[in-house]
Coordinates of C-alpha atoms in Angstrom, one line a residue:
S5 CA 16.1 -13.3 74.5
G6 CA 13.1 -15.2 75.9
A7 CA 10.0 -17.0 74.8
G8 CA 11.5 -17.9 71.6
W9 CA 12.6 -14.5 70.4
I10 CA 16.1 -13.7 69.8
S11 CA 17.1 -10.0 70.3
K12 CA 19.8 -8.3 68.4
T13 CA 20.8 -4.7 69.4
G14 CA 22.9 -2.1 67.6
E15 CA 24.0 1.5 68.0
Y16 CA 24.6 4.0 65.2
A17 CA 26.4 7.1 66.4
L18 CA 27.9 8.6 63.4
K19 CA 28.2 12.5 63.6
N20 CA 27.0 13.3 60.1
V21 CA 24.1 15.5 59.2
N22 CA 23.7 13.6 55.8
G23 CA 21.4 10.6 55.1
L24 CA 22.9 7.3 56.0
G25 CA 21.9 3.9 55.3
F26 CA 23.0 0.6 57.2
T27 CA 22.4 -3.1 56.3
E28 CA 22.1 -5.6 59.2
R29 CA 22.8 -9.3 58.0
I30 CA 21.3 -11.9 60.2
V31 CA 22.4 -15.9 59.7
L32 CA 19.7 -18.2 60.8
D33 CA 20.6 -21.4 62.3
S34 CA 18.1 -23.5 60.1
P35 CA 15.8 -22.5 57.3
G36 CA 12.2 -21.7 58.4
L37 CA 9.4 -19.1 58.7
V38 CA 10.6 -16.4 61.0
E39 CA 8.9 -13.2 62.3
V40 CA 11.0 -10.0 62.7
R41 CA 10.0 -7.0 64.8
C42 CA 12.2 -3.6 64.9
R43 CA 11.9 -0.8 67.2
R44 CA 14.2 2.2 68.2
R45 CA 15.5 1.9 71.8
N46 CA 16.2 5.8 72.3
E47 CA 13.7 8.6 71.7
Q48 CA 14.4 11.1 69.1
G49 CA 16.2 14.1 70.2
S50 CA 18.0 12.3 73.1
N51 CA 21.6 12.9 73.5
N52 CA 21.6 15.6 71.1
A53 CA 20.3 13.2 68.5
R54 CA 18.8 14.9 65.4
D55 CA 18.1 11.9 63.3
N56 CA 14.9 10.4 61.9
M57 CA 15.0 6.6 61.3
Y58 CA 12.9 4.7 58.8
W59 CA 12.7 1.0 58.3
Q60 CA 13.3 0.6 54.4
A61 CA 12.8 -3.1 53.8
L62 CA 13.3 -6.7 55.0
R63 CA 14.7 -9.4 52.5
G64 CA 15.4 -12.9 52.9
R65 CA 18.3 -14.7 51.0
L66 CA 17.8 -18.0 49.5
L67 CA 21.0 -20.0 49.7
T68 CA 19.4 -23.0 47.9
R69 CA 16.8 -22.9 45.5
P70 CA 15.2 -25.4 42.8
S71 CA 16.3 -25.3 39.4
S72 CA 12.9 -25.8 37.9
Y73 CA 9.1 -25.5 38.7
A74 CA 6.4 -27.5 37.0
G75 CA 4.6 -25.6 34.4
V76 CA 6.6 -22.4 34.9
T77 CA 9.1 -20.9 32.7
L78 CA 12.3 -19.6 34.3
M79 CA 14.9 -17.1 33.3
G80 CA 18.2 -16.2 35.0
V81 CA 19.3 -12.7 34.8
T82 CA 22.7 -11.1 36.0
V83 CA 22.4 -7.3 36.2
E84 CA 25.5 -5.2 36.9
T85 CA 25.2 -1.5 37.9
G86 CA 27.1 1.3 39.2
G87 CA 28.1 2.0 42.8
K88 CA 25.7 5.0 43.1
L89 CA 22.3 4.8 44.5
A90 CA 20.2 3.4 41.9
A91 CA 16.7 4.1 41.1
Q92 CA 13.9 1.6 41.0
S93 CA 13.7 1.5 37.2
D94 CA 17.4 -0.2 37.3
R95 CA 15.8 -3.3 38.8
R96 CA 13.3 -3.9 36.0
V97 CA 14.2 -6.1 33.0
N98 CA 12.3 -5.7 29.9
V99 CA 11.5 -9.0 28.2
V100 CA 10.3 -10.0 24.8
A101 CA 9.1 -13.5 25.3
T102 CA 7.7 -15.8 22.6
R103 CA 5.2 -18.3 23.6
V104 CA 6.0 -22.0 22.6
Y105 CA 2.6 -23.6 21.8
D106 CA 1.9 -27.3 22.3
S107 CA 0.1 -27.4 19.1
G108 CA 1.2 -25.2 16.4
V109 CA 3.9 -22.8 15.4
A110 CA 5.0 -19.9 17.8
R111 CA 3.4 -16.7 17.1
S112 CA 1.1 -18.2 14.5
I113 CA -2.6 -17.4 14.6
S114 CA -3.6 -21.0 14.2
G115 CA -1.3 -21.8 17.3
A116 CA -2.9 -19.2 19.5
L117 CA -6.6 -20.3 18.4
M118 CA -5.7 -23.8 19.3
H119 CA -3.9 -22.9 22.5
V120 CA -6.8 -21.0 23.9
G121 CA -9.4 -23.3 22.5
N122 CA -7.8 -26.5 24.1
S123 CA -7.3 -24.7 27.4
L124 CA -11.0 -24.4 27.6
G125 CA -11.8 -27.9 26.3
L126 CA -13.4 -26.5 23.1
Q127 CA -13.7 -28.7 20.1
M128 CA -11.7 -27.0 17.5
D129 CA -12.3 -27.0 13.7
T130 CA -8.6 -27.9 13.0
E131 CA -9.3 -28.2 9.2
A132 CA -10.7 -25.1 8.6
I133 CA -8.3 -23.2 10.8
G134 CA -5.3 -25.1 9.2
V135 CA -6.4 -24.0 5.6
L136 CA -6.7 -20.4 6.9
E137 CA -3.1 -20.6 8.1
S138 CA -1.5 -22.1 5.0
T139 CA -3.8 -20.2 2.6
Y140 CA -3.6 -16.6 4.1
W141 CA -2.0 -16.1 7.4
T142 CA 1.3 -17.7 6.8
P143 CA 1.8 -16.5 3.1
D144 CA 0.8 -13.0 4.1
G145 CA 3.1 -12.9 7.1
E146 CA 0.1 -12.4 9.7
Y147 CA 1.1 -13.2 13.3
F148 CA -0.7 -12.8 16.7
D149 CA 1.7 -11.0 19.3
F150 CA -0.2 -10.1 22.1
A151 CA 0.5 -10.1 26.3
T152 CA -2.2 -9.1 28.5
G153 CA -2.4 -9.1 32.4
D154 CA -6.1 -8.3 32.5
S155 CA -9.0 -10.7 32.9
I156 CA -11.0 -10.9 29.8
S157 CA -13.5 -13.3 28.5
A158 CA -12.4 -16.2 26.4
L159 CA -14.7 -15.1 23.5
E160 CA -13.0 -11.8 23.5
M161 CA -9.5 -13.2 23.4
L162 CA -10.5 -15.5 20.6
Q163 CA -12.0 -12.6 18.7
K164 CA -8.7 -10.7 19.1
I165 CA -6.7 -13.6 17.7
T166 CA -8.8 -13.9 14.6
N167 CA -8.9 -9.9 14.1
A168 CA -5.1 -9.9 13.8
G169 CA -5.5 -12.1 10.7
K170 CA -8.3 -10.2 8.9
S171 CA -10.7 -12.9 10.1
Y172 CA -13.6 -13.5 12.5
F173 CA -14.5 -16.2 14.9
L174 CA -17.6 -18.4 14.7
L175 CA -19.0 -21.7 15.8
S176 CA -19.7 -24.2 12.9
D177 CA -21.4 -27.5 13.3
G178 CA -20.4 -27.4 17.1
L179 CA -16.9 -26.7 16.5
A180 CA -14.9 -23.6 17.3
S181 CA -13.7 -22.2 13.8
A182 CA -12.7 -19.2 12.0
G183 CA -13.7 -17.4 8.8
R184 CA -11.6 -15.0 6.5
E185 CA -13.1 -11.8 5.5
G186 CA -13.0 -10.8 1.7
V187 CA -14.0 -12.1 -1.6
K188 CA -14.8 -16.0 -1.2
P189 CA -16.5 -18.5 -3.6
W190 CA -20.4 -18.9 -3.0
T191 CA -21.4 -21.5 -0.6
G192 CA -25.0 -22.3 -1.6
I193 CA -28.2 -20.8 -3.2
I194 CA -31.6 -19.9 -1.8
T195 CA -34.4 -19.8 -4.3
P196 CA -37.9 -18.3 -3.7
H197 CA -39.0 -22.0 -3.2
E198 CA -37.4 -22.0 0.2
M199 CA -38.5 -18.5 1.4
T200 CA -41.4 -18.3 3.4
E201 CA -41.5 -14.5 3.0
E202 CA -40.6 -12.2 0.0
L203 CA -37.2 -11.2 -0.5
Q204 CA -36.6 -7.4 0.7
T205 CA -33.8 -5.4 -0.5
G206 CA -32.5 -2.4 1.5
F207 CA -30.4 0.4 0.6
T208 CA -28.7 2.9 3.2
A209 CA -28.0 6.3 1.7
P210 CA -24.7 8.1 2.7
S211 CA -25.2 10.6 5.5
D212 CA -23.2 12.7 7.9
D213 CA -23.4 10.0 10.5
D214 CA -21.3 7.7 8.6
Y215 CA -17.4 7.2 9.3
D216 CA -15.3 8.6 6.4
G217 CA -11.9 7.8 8.0
V218 CA -10.5 5.3 10.5
D219 CA -7.5 5.7 12.9
V220 CA -6.0 2.4 14.0
T221 CA -3.9 2.3 17.3
Y222 CA -1.4 -0.6 17.6
I223 CA 1.8 -1.6 19.3
N224 CA 4.8 -0.9 17.2
G225 CA 7.1 -4.1 17.1
I226 CA 10.4 -1.7 17.3
T227 CA 9.6 1.1 19.8
W228 CA 7.1 -0.9 21.8
A229 CA 4.9 2.4 22.0
E230 CA 1.3 2.9 21.0
E231 CA 1.3 4.5 17.5
T232 CA -1.5 5.7 15.1
V233 CA -2.0 4.9 11.4
Q234 CA -4.5 7.0 9.4
C235 CA -6.6 5.3 6.9
R236 CA -8.0 7.9 4.5
T237 CA -9.2 7.7 0.8
S238 CA -7.6 9.8 -1.9
D239 CA -10.5 11.8 -2.6
N240 CA -11.2 12.6 1.1
P241 CA -7.8 13.5 3.0
T242 CA -9.5 15.3 5.5
P243 CA -12.5 13.3 6.9
V244 CA -15.4 14.9 9.0
K245 CA -16.3 11.7 11.3
I246 CA -13.1 9.2 12.2
E247 CA -13.4 5.8 14.1
D248 CA -11.0 5.4 16.7
Y249 CA -10.1 1.5 16.3
K250 CA -7.6 -0.4 18.6
L251 CA -5.8 -3.3 17.0
D252 CA -4.3 -6.0 19.5
G253 CA -1.9 -8.5 18.4
V254 CA -0.4 -6.8 15.5
L255 CA 3.2 -5.0 15.6
S256 CA 3.4 -4.1 11.9
R257 CA 2.4 -0.5 10.6
D258 CA 1.4 -2.0 7.1
R259 CA -0.8 -4.7 8.7
A260 CA -2.6 -2.1 10.8
Y261 CA -3.2 0.1 7.8
Q262 CA -4.7 -2.9 6.0
T263 CA -7.0 -3.7 8.7
G264 CA -8.0 0.0 8.9
M265 CA -8.6 0.4 5.1
R266 CA -10.8 -2.8 5.2
R267 CA -13.0 -1.3 8.0
L268 CA -13.1 2.0 6.1
M269 CA -14.2 0.2 2.8
K270 CA -17.1 -1.5 4.8
Y271 CA -18.4 2.0 5.9
L272 CA -18.1 3.4 2.4
Q273 CA -19.2 0.5 0.2
Q274 CA -21.6 -1.7 2.1
R275 CA -24.9 0.0 1.2
E276 CA -27.3 -2.9 0.2
T277 CA -29.0 -5.3 2.6
Y278 CA -31.1 -8.4 1.5
Q279 CA -33.5 -9.9 4.0
T280 CA -35.8 -13.0 4.0
T281 CA -37.1 -15.7 5.8
T282 CA -36.6 -19.7 5.4
E283 CA -37.8 -22.7 7.3
L284 CA -34.4 -24.6 7.9
D285 CA -32.5 -23.8 4.7
A286 CA -30.7 -20.9 6.4
L287 CA -29.2 -23.1 9.2
C288 CA -27.2 -24.6 6.2
Y289 CA -24.8 -21.7 6.4
N290 CA -22.6 -19.8 8.7
V291 CA -21.9 -16.1 9.4
G292 CA -19.8 -14.7 6.5
D293 CA -21.0 -17.2 3.7
R294 CA -21.6 -16.0 0.3
I295 CA -25.0 -17.0 -0.9
I296 CA -26.8 -16.7 -4.2
L297 CA -30.2 -15.2 -4.1
T298 CA -32.3 -16.2 -7.1
D299 CA -35.5 -14.6 -8.4
D300 CA -38.8 -16.0 -9.6
I301 CA -39.6 -14.0 -12.5
P302 CA -40.7 -16.1 -15.5
D303 CA -38.3 -16.3 -18.2
S304 CA -35.7 -14.1 -16.5
A305 CA -32.7 -13.0 -18.6
T306 CA -30.3 -14.4 -16.0
T307 CA -31.8 -17.4 -13.9
I308 CA -34.9 -19.6 -13.7
S309 CA -35.9 -20.9 -10.4
C310 CA -37.7 -24.3 -10.2
L311 CA -37.9 -27.5 -8.2
V312 CA -36.9 -31.1 -9.0
E313 CA -40.1 -33.1 -9.0
S314 CA -38.7 -36.5 -9.8
L315 CA -35.6 -38.2 -11.3
S316 CA -34.7 -41.6 -12.9
T317 CA -31.4 -43.2 -13.8
V318 CA -31.3 -45.7 -16.8
N319 CA -27.9 -46.8 -18.1
G320 CA -26.0 -44.8 -16.0
V321 CA -28.0 -41.4 -17.3
T322 CA -30.2 -39.6 -15.0
T323 CA -33.1 -37.8 -16.2
M324 CA -34.7 -35.1 -13.8
T325 CA -38.3 -33.5 -14.2
V326 CA -38.6 -30.2 -13.0
S327 CA -41.5 -27.9 -12.3
E328 CA -40.6 -25.1 -14.7
P329 CA -39.2 -25.1 -18.4
L330 CA -35.6 -24.4 -18.7
N331 CA -34.3 -21.9 -21.2
W332 CA -31.0 -23.6 -22.6
T333 CA -30.4 -20.5 -24.8
Y334 CA -28.5 -18.8 -22.1
P335 CA -24.9 -18.2 -22.9
N336 CA -22.9 -20.9 -21.1
P337 CA -25.9 -22.3 -19.1
R338 CA -25.4 -24.0 -15.9
A339 CA -27.6 -25.9 -13.5
L340 CA -27.2 -25.5 -9.7
I341 CA -28.9 -28.2 -7.8
R342 CA -29.2 -28.4 -3.9

């Protein structure tokens, strides 16, 4: 030894042509950072030697270790294997872990949204998210089960979470919120008096470029393998153009099929579009809101669009003056005021 180095020498002279392995254990006087260098003292082939030597690995054994780490979840595993030479796969342990959220129930879609949003410092729309959880996600058994090691954007992750619950992510009044796809009550009304341009109606005719089938790829919660569920209509079992859609966070085949059929119905049924321009009225609504559009045809068989010019209240009765005469002969007449 010298200059701080401690040398340990050994000799292996077994007369055996088979592959052999040796383990050297060195006990340090005190714990610390050490540097190890290994070399062969004799040349290959000297003294009738026919061996090839390889340094396989260097490992350190921790005699004492902390029982916990701040902010890290630990798990202790004891693995028993046979006496034969083990493959690398024997040292791997498959774990199905469930994340415990600080706010929200484990595996819940609302809990995942709140966890990601709070970690980013976003102002979350807790009321709207809570209503979706209690009305749709929990009763329908919809959960978000997803693990990733890739670097993705926060927006992409929030969209993955909401997609697992047949919903979409949006910003509402400066709050991070979510909306549910499907039939919903109307939110408001836009009349020709609020439109700065005429209402335009568009129609898209069916063509060969339209998707008439959807294949959804998801992770099966039992086999943990990627599987594909085919979404077809009864009148078209062999579609021509098929969309390949990957659904993350869903482990149920039924949920994947429901999501795929929703996408297929959009391609087959959504043909009409309505376009107009307003000054500020459109800012009152969010993406996905259901809005009533009225016409300005005089004496229409369905609606009458007019403006409230003035109102007065006497003895608890409010009288409004409107710009157009109202037809109270409509069946079940109703007045929508905004």
